[in-house]
Amino acid sequence: MPESPGTPIRLLIADDHPIVRDGIRGMFTGDPDFEVLGEASDGARAVELARTLHPDVILMDLRMPGTDGVAAIKELARLGVAARVLVLTTYDTDRDVMPAIEAGATGYLLKDTGRDELVRAVRTAARGEAVLSPSVATRLLGQVRTPADPLSARELEILHLIADGATNREVAARLFISEATVKSHVLHIYTKLGVNDRAAAVATAFRRGLLTLGDG
């Protein structure tokens, strides 16, 4: 996340097609709220640039030659790179979506996403909050499983707010509890769902039927 409210969100674009990279860059060029730091044509280069340029958000394609997007996301997580990864791809099949989310992607969008929606998604991802395209959310919803350890009513309430994009501070204000209490509940949610971030929690909740597209 940018260091202060007036600091642009710093972006890194990873895609093996130059015309796609040019198109994405063009969406953000001229907007003072964003700064494109660099471009990569494969996952290995994306990891290398992320370590040196310190972007806030990486727009990551999945299917690239050499090191693909999922492998790059895993490597970024292993190295402790703080950047949020927003997958931007053509594919929304099960074999693409779940590995990316489970690897640690903050969000998953398709390349037919419009500029306004993409800009909103980047802002959301920069805050570390989940972003899922409707088709991806629908696909996850269809993979219903019964949770082994049911969430409490309060945990479900917090999970709904997280899915709506609320930060821990906003959840605390809405529920009239402390931010520390929210963090504790969120950790319990992660543990019960077997995940380690918000995007994976929301994805798993949709898959298990804990959240539906009509919620919120």
Short mmCIF file of C-alpha atoms in Angstrom, two decimals:
data_model
loop_
_atom_site.label_atom_id
_atom_site.label_comp_id
_atom_site.label_asym_id
_atom_site.label_seq_id
_atom_site.Cartn_x
_atom_site.Cartn_y
_atom_site.Cartn_z
CA MET A 1 0.00 0.00 0.00
CA PRO A 2 1.30 3.52 -0.75
CA GLU A 3 3.08 5.11 2.21
CA SER A 4 0.72 8.10 2.38
CA PRO A 5 -2.68 9.07 0.90
CA GLY A 6 -1.03 11.32 -1.69
CA THR A 7 1.44 8.69 -2.90
CA PRO A 8 0.61 6.99 -6.22
CA ILE A 9 -0.08 3.27 -6.27
CA ARG A 10 3.00 1.72 -7.86
CA LEU A 11 2.33 -0.93 -10.49
CA LEU A 12 4.27 -3.70 -12.19
CA ILE A 13 2.79 -5.33 -15.31
CA ALA A 14 3.61 -8.97 -16.13
CA ASP A 15 2.35 -10.34 -19.46
CA ASP A 16 4.09 -12.07 -22.35
CA HIS A 17 2.24 -10.07 -25.02
CA PRO A 18 3.70 -6.57 -25.64
CA ILE A 19 0.39 -5.26 -27.02
CA VAL A 20 -1.37 -6.32 -23.80
CA ARG A 21 1.28 -4.66 -21.65
CA ASP A 22 0.96 -1.49 -23.73
CA GLY A 23 -2.82 -1.54 -23.32
CA ILE A 24 -2.65 -1.96 -19.56
CA ARG A 25 0.00 0.74 -19.23
CA GLY A 26 -2.18 3.06 -21.31
CA MET A 27 -5.07 2.63 -18.89
CA PHE A 28 -3.00 4.11 -16.07
CA THR A 29 -0.78 6.59 -17.94
CA GLY A 30 -1.68 10.16 -17.09
CA ASP A 31 -3.52 9.25 -13.88
CA PRO A 32 -1.64 10.84 -10.96
CA ASP A 33 -2.96 8.16 -8.61
CA PHE A 34 -0.88 5.47 -10.34
CA GLU A 35 2.71 4.94 -11.42
CA VAL A 36 3.78 2.08 -13.69
CA LEU A 37 7.26 1.12 -12.52
CA GLY A 38 8.05 -1.52 -15.11
CA GLU A 39 6.99 -4.44 -17.28
CA ALA A 40 7.91 -8.12 -17.41
CA SER A 41 7.32 -10.70 -20.13
CA ASP A 42 7.52 -13.74 -17.85
CA GLY A 43 7.17 -14.73 -14.22
CA ALA A 44 10.88 -14.89 -13.43
CA ARG A 45 11.42 -11.34 -14.65
CA ALA A 46 8.34 -10.22 -12.70
CA VAL A 47 9.84 -11.61 -9.49
CA GLU A 48 13.17 -9.96 -10.24
CA LEU A 49 11.59 -6.56 -10.89
CA ALA A 50 9.30 -6.86 -7.87
CA ARG A 51 12.32 -7.32 -5.61
CA THR A 52 14.10 -4.25 -7.01
CA LEU A 53 11.24 -1.84 -7.80
CA HIS A 54 8.97 -2.57 -4.78
CA PRO A 55 5.57 -2.16 -6.47
CA ASP A 56 2.36 -2.02 -4.47
CA VAL A 57 0.40 -4.13 -6.96
CA ILE A 58 1.54 -6.58 -9.65
CA LEU A 59 -0.85 -7.17 -12.55
CA MET A 60 0.03 -10.79 -13.35
CA ASP A 61 -0.88 -12.90 -16.36
CA LEU A 62 -0.97 -16.65 -15.68
CA ARG A 63 0.10 -18.42 -18.84
CA MET A 64 3.56 -17.13 -19.74
CA PRO A 65 6.62 -18.93 -21.14
CA GLY A 66 9.19 -20.15 -18.68
CA THR A 67 8.04 -19.24 -15.19
CA ASP A 68 4.25 -18.95 -15.27
CA GLY A 69 2.08 -16.70 -13.14
CA VAL A 70 1.28 -19.21 -10.39
CA ALA A 71 4.93 -20.14 -9.97
CA ALA A 72 5.82 -16.46 -9.79
CA ILE A 73 3.14 -15.81 -7.15
CA LYS A 74 4.49 -18.67 -5.04
CA GLU A 75 8.03 -17.36 -5.37
CA LEU A 76 6.98 -13.84 -4.40
CA ALA A 77 5.31 -15.25 -1.29
CA ARG A 78 8.38 -17.36 -0.46
CA LEU A 79 10.64 -14.32 -0.75
CA GLY A 80 8.31 -12.22 1.40
CA VAL A 81 7.69 -9.61 -1.30
CA ALA A 82 5.01 -7.29 0.04
CA ALA A 83 3.37 -6.50 -3.31
CA ARG A 84 -0.23 -7.59 -3.82
CA VAL A 85 -0.79 -9.74 -6.90
CA LEU A 86 -3.86 -9.09 -9.04
CA VAL A 87 -4.21 -11.81 -11.65
CA LEU A 88 -5.34 -10.45 -15.01
CA THR A 89 -5.87 -13.27 -17.47
CA THR A 90 -8.06 -14.70 -20.22
CA TYR A 91 -8.74 -17.93 -18.36
CA ASP A 92 -11.27 -18.68 -15.62
CA THR A 93 -11.15 -22.48 -15.50
CA ASP A 94 -10.81 -24.36 -12.23
CA ARG A 95 -7.23 -25.33 -13.03
CA ASP A 96 -6.34 -21.66 -13.44
CA VAL A 97 -8.37 -19.97 -10.70
CA MET A 98 -7.76 -22.10 -7.61
CA PRO A 99 -3.98 -22.52 -7.92
CA ALA A 100 -3.60 -18.75 -8.31
CA ILE A 101 -5.79 -17.95 -5.30
CA GLU A 102 -4.16 -20.64 -3.18
CA ALA A 103 -0.69 -19.41 -4.18
CA GLY A 104 -1.53 -16.06 -2.60
CA ALA A 105 -3.10 -13.85 -5.28
CA THR A 106 -5.09 -10.98 -3.78
CA GLY A 107 -7.52 -10.96 -6.70
CA TYR A 108 -8.48 -12.51 -10.02
CA LEU A 109 -9.88 -10.60 -13.01
CA LEU A 110 -10.38 -11.39 -16.67
CA LYS A 111 -8.82 -9.37 -19.48
CA ASP A 112 -12.19 -8.17 -20.74
CA THR A 113 -12.48 -6.07 -17.57
CA GLY A 114 -13.16 -2.40 -18.36
CA ARG A 115 -10.82 0.40 -17.31
CA ASP A 116 -12.99 1.74 -14.49
CA GLU A 117 -13.44 -1.72 -13.00
CA LEU A 118 -9.73 -2.45 -13.31
CA VAL A 119 -8.81 0.82 -11.60
CA ARG A 120 -11.19 0.04 -8.73
CA ALA A 121 -9.76 -3.46 -8.49
CA VAL A 122 -6.19 -2.17 -8.30
CA ARG A 123 -7.15 0.24 -5.51
CA THR A 124 -8.87 -2.60 -3.65
CA ALA A 125 -5.94 -4.96 -4.13
CA ALA A 126 -3.52 -2.27 -2.92
CA ARG A 127 -5.43 -2.32 0.37
CA GLY A 128 -4.93 -6.07 0.55
CA GLU A 129 -8.61 -6.80 -0.02
CA ALA A 130 -10.08 -9.50 -2.24
CA VAL A 131 -11.13 -8.81 -5.83
CA LEU A 132 -12.93 -11.45 -7.89
CA SER A 133 -14.54 -11.11 -11.30
CA PRO A 134 -18.22 -12.21 -11.37
CA SER A 135 -17.49 -15.29 -13.50
CA VAL A 136 -14.76 -16.39 -11.13
CA ALA A 137 -17.01 -15.86 -8.11
CA THR A 138 -19.73 -17.90 -9.83
CA ARG A 139 -17.28 -20.71 -10.56
CA LEU A 140 -16.12 -20.78 -6.95
CA LEU A 141 -19.73 -20.77 -5.76
CA GLY A 142 -20.35 -23.95 -7.73
CA GLN A 143 -17.65 -25.82 -5.82
CA VAL A 144 -19.65 -26.18 -2.62
CA ARG A 145 -18.10 -28.08 0.24
CA THR A 146 -19.21 -28.47 3.84
CA PRO A 147 -16.73 -26.80 6.19
CA ALA A 148 -15.07 -29.18 8.63
CA ASP A 149 -15.10 -26.56 11.40
CA PRO A 150 -18.15 -24.26 11.13
CA LEU A 151 -17.67 -20.52 11.51
CA SER A 152 -19.42 -18.76 14.37
CA ALA A 153 -22.17 -16.23 13.70
CA ARG A 154 -19.75 -13.37 14.41
CA GLU A 155 -17.10 -14.87 12.12
CA LEU A 156 -19.65 -15.20 9.32
CA GLU A 157 -20.70 -11.59 9.88
CA ILE A 158 -17.08 -10.45 9.58
CA LEU A 159 -16.52 -12.67 6.53
CA HIS A 160 -19.47 -11.03 4.75
CA LEU A 161 -18.00 -7.59 5.43
CA ILE A 162 -14.58 -8.72 4.20
CA ALA A 163 -16.19 -9.99 1.00
CA ASP A 164 -17.79 -6.55 0.59
CA GLY A 165 -14.30 -5.04 0.70
CA ALA A 166 -14.31 -3.68 4.26
CA THR A 167 -10.97 -3.17 6.01
CA ASN A 168 -10.40 -4.38 9.58
CA ARG A 169 -10.91 -0.81 10.79
CA GLU A 170 -14.19 -0.50 8.89
CA VAL A 171 -15.40 -3.86 10.20
CA ALA A 172 -14.60 -2.75 13.75
CA ALA A 173 -16.58 0.48 13.28
CA ARG A 174 -19.55 -1.33 11.75
CA LEU A 175 -19.74 -3.94 14.51
CA PHE A 176 -18.75 -1.65 17.41
CA ILE A 177 -15.81 -3.79 18.43
CA SER A 178 -12.07 -3.12 18.59
CA GLU A 179 -9.79 -3.55 15.60
CA ALA A 180 -7.75 -6.04 17.65
CA THR A 181 -10.88 -8.14 18.16
CA VAL A 182 -11.55 -8.08 14.41
CA LYS A 183 -7.99 -9.24 13.71
CA SER A 184 -8.45 -12.10 16.17
CA HIS A 185 -11.68 -13.17 14.46
CA VAL A 186 -10.04 -12.92 11.03
CA LEU A 187 -7.21 -15.20 12.17
CA HIS A 188 -9.77 -17.72 13.44
CA ILE A 189 -11.53 -17.54 10.05
CA TYR A 190 -8.23 -18.19 8.28
CA THR A 191 -7.51 -21.16 10.54
CA LYS A 192 -10.94 -22.73 10.10
CA LEU A 193 -10.91 -22.28 6.33
CA GLY A 194 -7.29 -23.37 5.99
CA VAL A 195 -6.16 -20.17 4.24
CA ASN A 196 -3.69 -17.38 4.95
CA ASP A 197 -5.13 -14.26 3.33
CA ARG A 198 -8.39 -12.43 2.57
CA ALA A 199 -8.59 -13.40 -1.08
CA ALA A 200 -8.25 -17.09 -0.27
CA ALA A 201 -10.78 -16.76 2.59
CA VAL A 202 -13.39 -15.23 0.28
CA ALA A 203 -12.64 -17.76 -2.48
CA THR A 204 -12.96 -20.68 -0.06
CA ALA A 205 -16.15 -19.24 1.45
CA PHE A 206 -17.76 -19.04 -1.99
CA ARG A 207 -16.62 -22.56 -2.81
CA ARG A 208 -18.10 -23.92 0.42
CA GLY A 209 -21.34 -22.03 0.07
CA LEU A 210 -20.70 -19.78 3.09
CA LEU A 211 -21.09 -16.76 0.79
CA THR A 212 -23.37 -16.34 -2.21
CA LEU A 213 -23.42 -13.74 -4.96
CA GLY A 214 -26.53 -12.17 -3.43
CA ASP A 215 -24.85 -11.47 -0.10
CA GLY A 216 -24.05 -7.89 0.87
#
